[in-house]
GROMACS .gro file of C-alpha atoms in nm:
model
  135
    1GLU     CA    1   0.445   2.241  -2.403
    2ALA     CA    2   0.276   2.252  -2.063
    3ALA     CA    3  -0.046   2.356  -2.240
    4ILE     CA    4  -0.038   2.071  -2.511
    5HIS     CA    5   0.043   1.807  -2.204
    6ARG     CA    6  -0.271   1.996  -2.021
    7SER     CA    7  -0.486   1.922  -2.337
    8PHE     CA    8  -0.371   1.556  -2.365
    9ASP     CA    9  -0.435   1.502  -2.016
   10ALA     CA   10  -0.798   1.591  -2.056
   11GLN     CA   11  -0.873   1.328  -2.293
   12ALA     CA   12  -1.063   1.064  -2.177
   13MET     CA   13  -1.001   0.842  -2.469
   14MET     CA   14  -0.645   0.837  -2.422
   15ALA     CA   15  -0.668   0.773  -2.062
   16THR     CA   16  -0.900   0.456  -2.131
   17LEU     CA   17  -0.640   0.348  -2.375
   18GLY     CA   18  -0.351   0.385  -2.126
   19ALA     CA   19  -0.195   0.621  -2.384
   20LYS     CA   20   0.090   0.853  -2.273
   21LEU     CA   21   0.244   1.173  -2.430
   22ILE     CA   22   0.570   1.105  -2.429
   23ALA     CA   23   0.749   1.386  -2.624
   24VAL     CA   24   0.632   1.704  -2.785
   25LEU     CA   25   0.841   1.962  -3.008
   26PRO     CA   26   0.697   2.194  -3.256
   27GLY     CA   27   0.595   1.978  -3.567
   28HIS     CA   28   0.642   1.663  -3.358
   29ALA     CA   29   0.487   1.457  -3.115
   30ARG     CA   30   0.508   1.057  -2.981
   31ILE     CA   31   0.222   0.914  -2.805
   32GLU     CA   32   0.273   0.569  -2.663
   33ALA     CA   33   0.016   0.325  -2.569
   34PRO     CA   34   0.005  -0.050  -2.408
   35ILE     CA   35  -0.134  -0.300  -2.609
   36LEU     CA   36  -0.409  -0.396  -2.328
   37PRO     CA   37  -0.626  -0.720  -2.368
   38GLY     CA   38  -0.953  -0.469  -2.390
   39SER     CA   39  -0.759  -0.316  -2.708
   40LEU     CA   40  -0.736  -0.655  -2.919
   41GLN     CA   41  -0.946  -0.759  -3.221
   42GLN     CA   42  -1.067  -1.115  -3.268
   43HIS     CA   43  -0.738  -1.240  -3.395
   44GLY     CA   44  -0.545  -1.103  -3.111
   45TYR     CA   45  -0.363  -0.798  -3.283
   46ALA     CA   46  -0.415  -0.437  -3.145
   47HIS     CA   47  -0.751  -0.296  -3.294
   48ALA     CA   48  -0.709  -0.074  -3.559
   49GLY     CA   49  -0.905   0.166  -3.344
   50LEU     CA   50  -0.628   0.181  -3.084
   51THR     CA   51  -0.380   0.256  -3.399
   52PHE     CA   52  -0.604   0.528  -3.533
   53ALA     CA   53  -0.668   0.671  -3.202
   54ILE     CA   54  -0.288   0.726  -3.118
   55GLY     CA   55  -0.174   0.812  -3.467
   56ASP     CA   56  -0.465   1.097  -3.488
   57SER     CA   57  -0.392   1.212  -3.147
   58ALA     CA   58   0.009   1.220  -3.199
   59ALA     CA   59  -0.063   1.399  -3.568
   60GLY     CA   60  -0.292   1.653  -3.380
   61TYR     CA   61  -0.064   1.755  -3.097
   62ALA     CA   62   0.222   1.792  -3.364
   63ALA     CA   63  -0.024   2.042  -3.535
   64LEU     CA   64  -0.085   2.189  -3.257
   65GLY     CA   65   0.274   2.257  -3.169
   66VAL     CA   66   0.306   2.494  -3.453
   67MET     CA   67   0.027   2.702  -3.372
   68PRO     CA   68  -0.010   3.038  -3.184
   69GLU     CA   69  -0.048   2.994  -2.809
   70GLY     CA   70  -0.427   2.942  -2.667
   71SER     CA   71  -0.507   2.777  -3.005
   72GLU     CA   72  -0.664   2.439  -3.040
   73VAL     CA   73  -0.710   2.204  -3.360
   74LEU     CA   74  -0.931   1.980  -3.481
   75THR     CA   75  -0.899   1.693  -3.758
   76THR     CA   76  -1.087   1.758  -4.062
   77GLU     CA   77  -0.983   1.420  -4.251
   78MET     CA   78  -0.752   1.135  -4.150
   79LYS     CA   79  -0.653   0.847  -4.387
   80ILE     CA   80  -0.510   0.509  -4.234
   81ASN     CA   81  -0.292   0.288  -4.427
   82LEU     CA   82  -0.257  -0.033  -4.228
   83LEU     CA   83   0.071  -0.198  -4.307
   84ALA     CA   84   0.109  -0.485  -4.095
   85PRO     CA   85  -0.042  -0.671  -3.786
   86ALA     CA   86  -0.009  -0.507  -3.474
   87SER     CA   87   0.132  -0.741  -3.209
   88GLY     CA   88   0.350  -0.681  -2.917
   89GLU     CA   89   0.365  -0.479  -2.569
   90ARG     CA   90   0.282  -0.121  -2.709
   91LEU     CA   91   0.214   0.098  -2.991
   92ILE     CA   92   0.431   0.434  -3.043
   93ALA     CA   93   0.256   0.669  -3.290
   94ARG     CA   94   0.495   0.960  -3.401
   95GLY     CA   95   0.330   1.258  -3.541
   96ARG     CA   96   0.448   1.535  -3.769
   97VAL     CA   97   0.384   1.832  -3.939
   98ILE     CA   98   0.425   1.847  -4.333
   99LYS     CA   99   0.293   2.174  -4.411
  100PRO     CA  100   0.167   2.417  -4.171
  101GLY     CA  101  -0.054   2.697  -4.256
  102ARG     CA  102  -0.299   2.933  -4.097
  103ARG     CA  103  -0.631   2.774  -4.225
  104LEU     CA  104  -0.492   2.406  -4.286
  105VAL     CA  105  -0.235   2.181  -4.110
  106ILE     CA  106  -0.114   1.876  -4.316
  107VAL     CA  107   0.010   1.623  -4.108
  108GLN     CA  108   0.149   1.254  -4.088
  109ALA     CA  109   0.177   1.005  -3.820
  110ASP     CA  110   0.354   0.642  -3.790
  111VAL     CA  111   0.243   0.401  -3.585
  112HIS     CA  112   0.506   0.121  -3.478
  113ALA     CA  113   0.414  -0.173  -3.249
  114VAL     CA  114   0.699  -0.269  -3.025
  115GLU     CA  115   0.774  -0.647  -2.961
  116ASP     CA  116   1.051  -0.749  -2.761
  117GLY     CA  117   1.224  -0.440  -2.812
  118GLN     CA  118   1.182  -0.436  -3.208
  119GLU     CA  119   0.992  -0.201  -3.378
  120THR     CA  120   0.737  -0.296  -3.660
  121HIS     CA  121   0.584  -0.021  -3.890
  122VAL     CA  122   0.188  -0.094  -3.878
  123ALA     CA  123   0.000   0.242  -4.010
  124LEU     CA  124   0.058   0.534  -4.186
  125LEU     CA  125  -0.190   0.814  -4.144
  126THR     CA  126  -0.205   1.117  -4.349
  127GLY     CA  127  -0.448   1.402  -4.274
  128THR     CA  128  -0.564   1.781  -4.240
  129MET     CA  129  -0.603   1.956  -3.957
  130ILE     CA  130  -0.783   2.302  -3.878
  131PRO     CA  131  -0.662   2.550  -3.590
  132LEU     CA  132  -0.951   2.666  -3.355
  133LEU     CA  133  -0.808   3.020  -3.286
  134PRO     CA  134  -0.853   3.199  -2.918
  135GLY     CA  135  -1.141   3.421  -2.905
   0.00000   0.00000   0.00000
């Protein structure tokens, strides 16, 4: 878990977005990010780029949690379904492993917007990760 937090902390993009790795368990990860003025699109909603970035990272860290120690992970493909406009104070991305494998790890992430304590499901991401094994 400490190695995953170090990896997350090394991501400049996540720092720029104000994102935090809240929880990580084998096959699961949760990332939260505030909806900042610099993350809005022209209609005042959180930009899909913010939604995708934290969803992709949550799915990636979920995958990393089932890989051998010292591994790293790369996204090979990721699809996003935007389900509703994202408005509120913050976004929560919950990533999980659907099917672990030696060469490919199938992942999914759900992203919710939080407004006045209520969560709205705003995106579903599905993708594939590949392990970068040590050595």
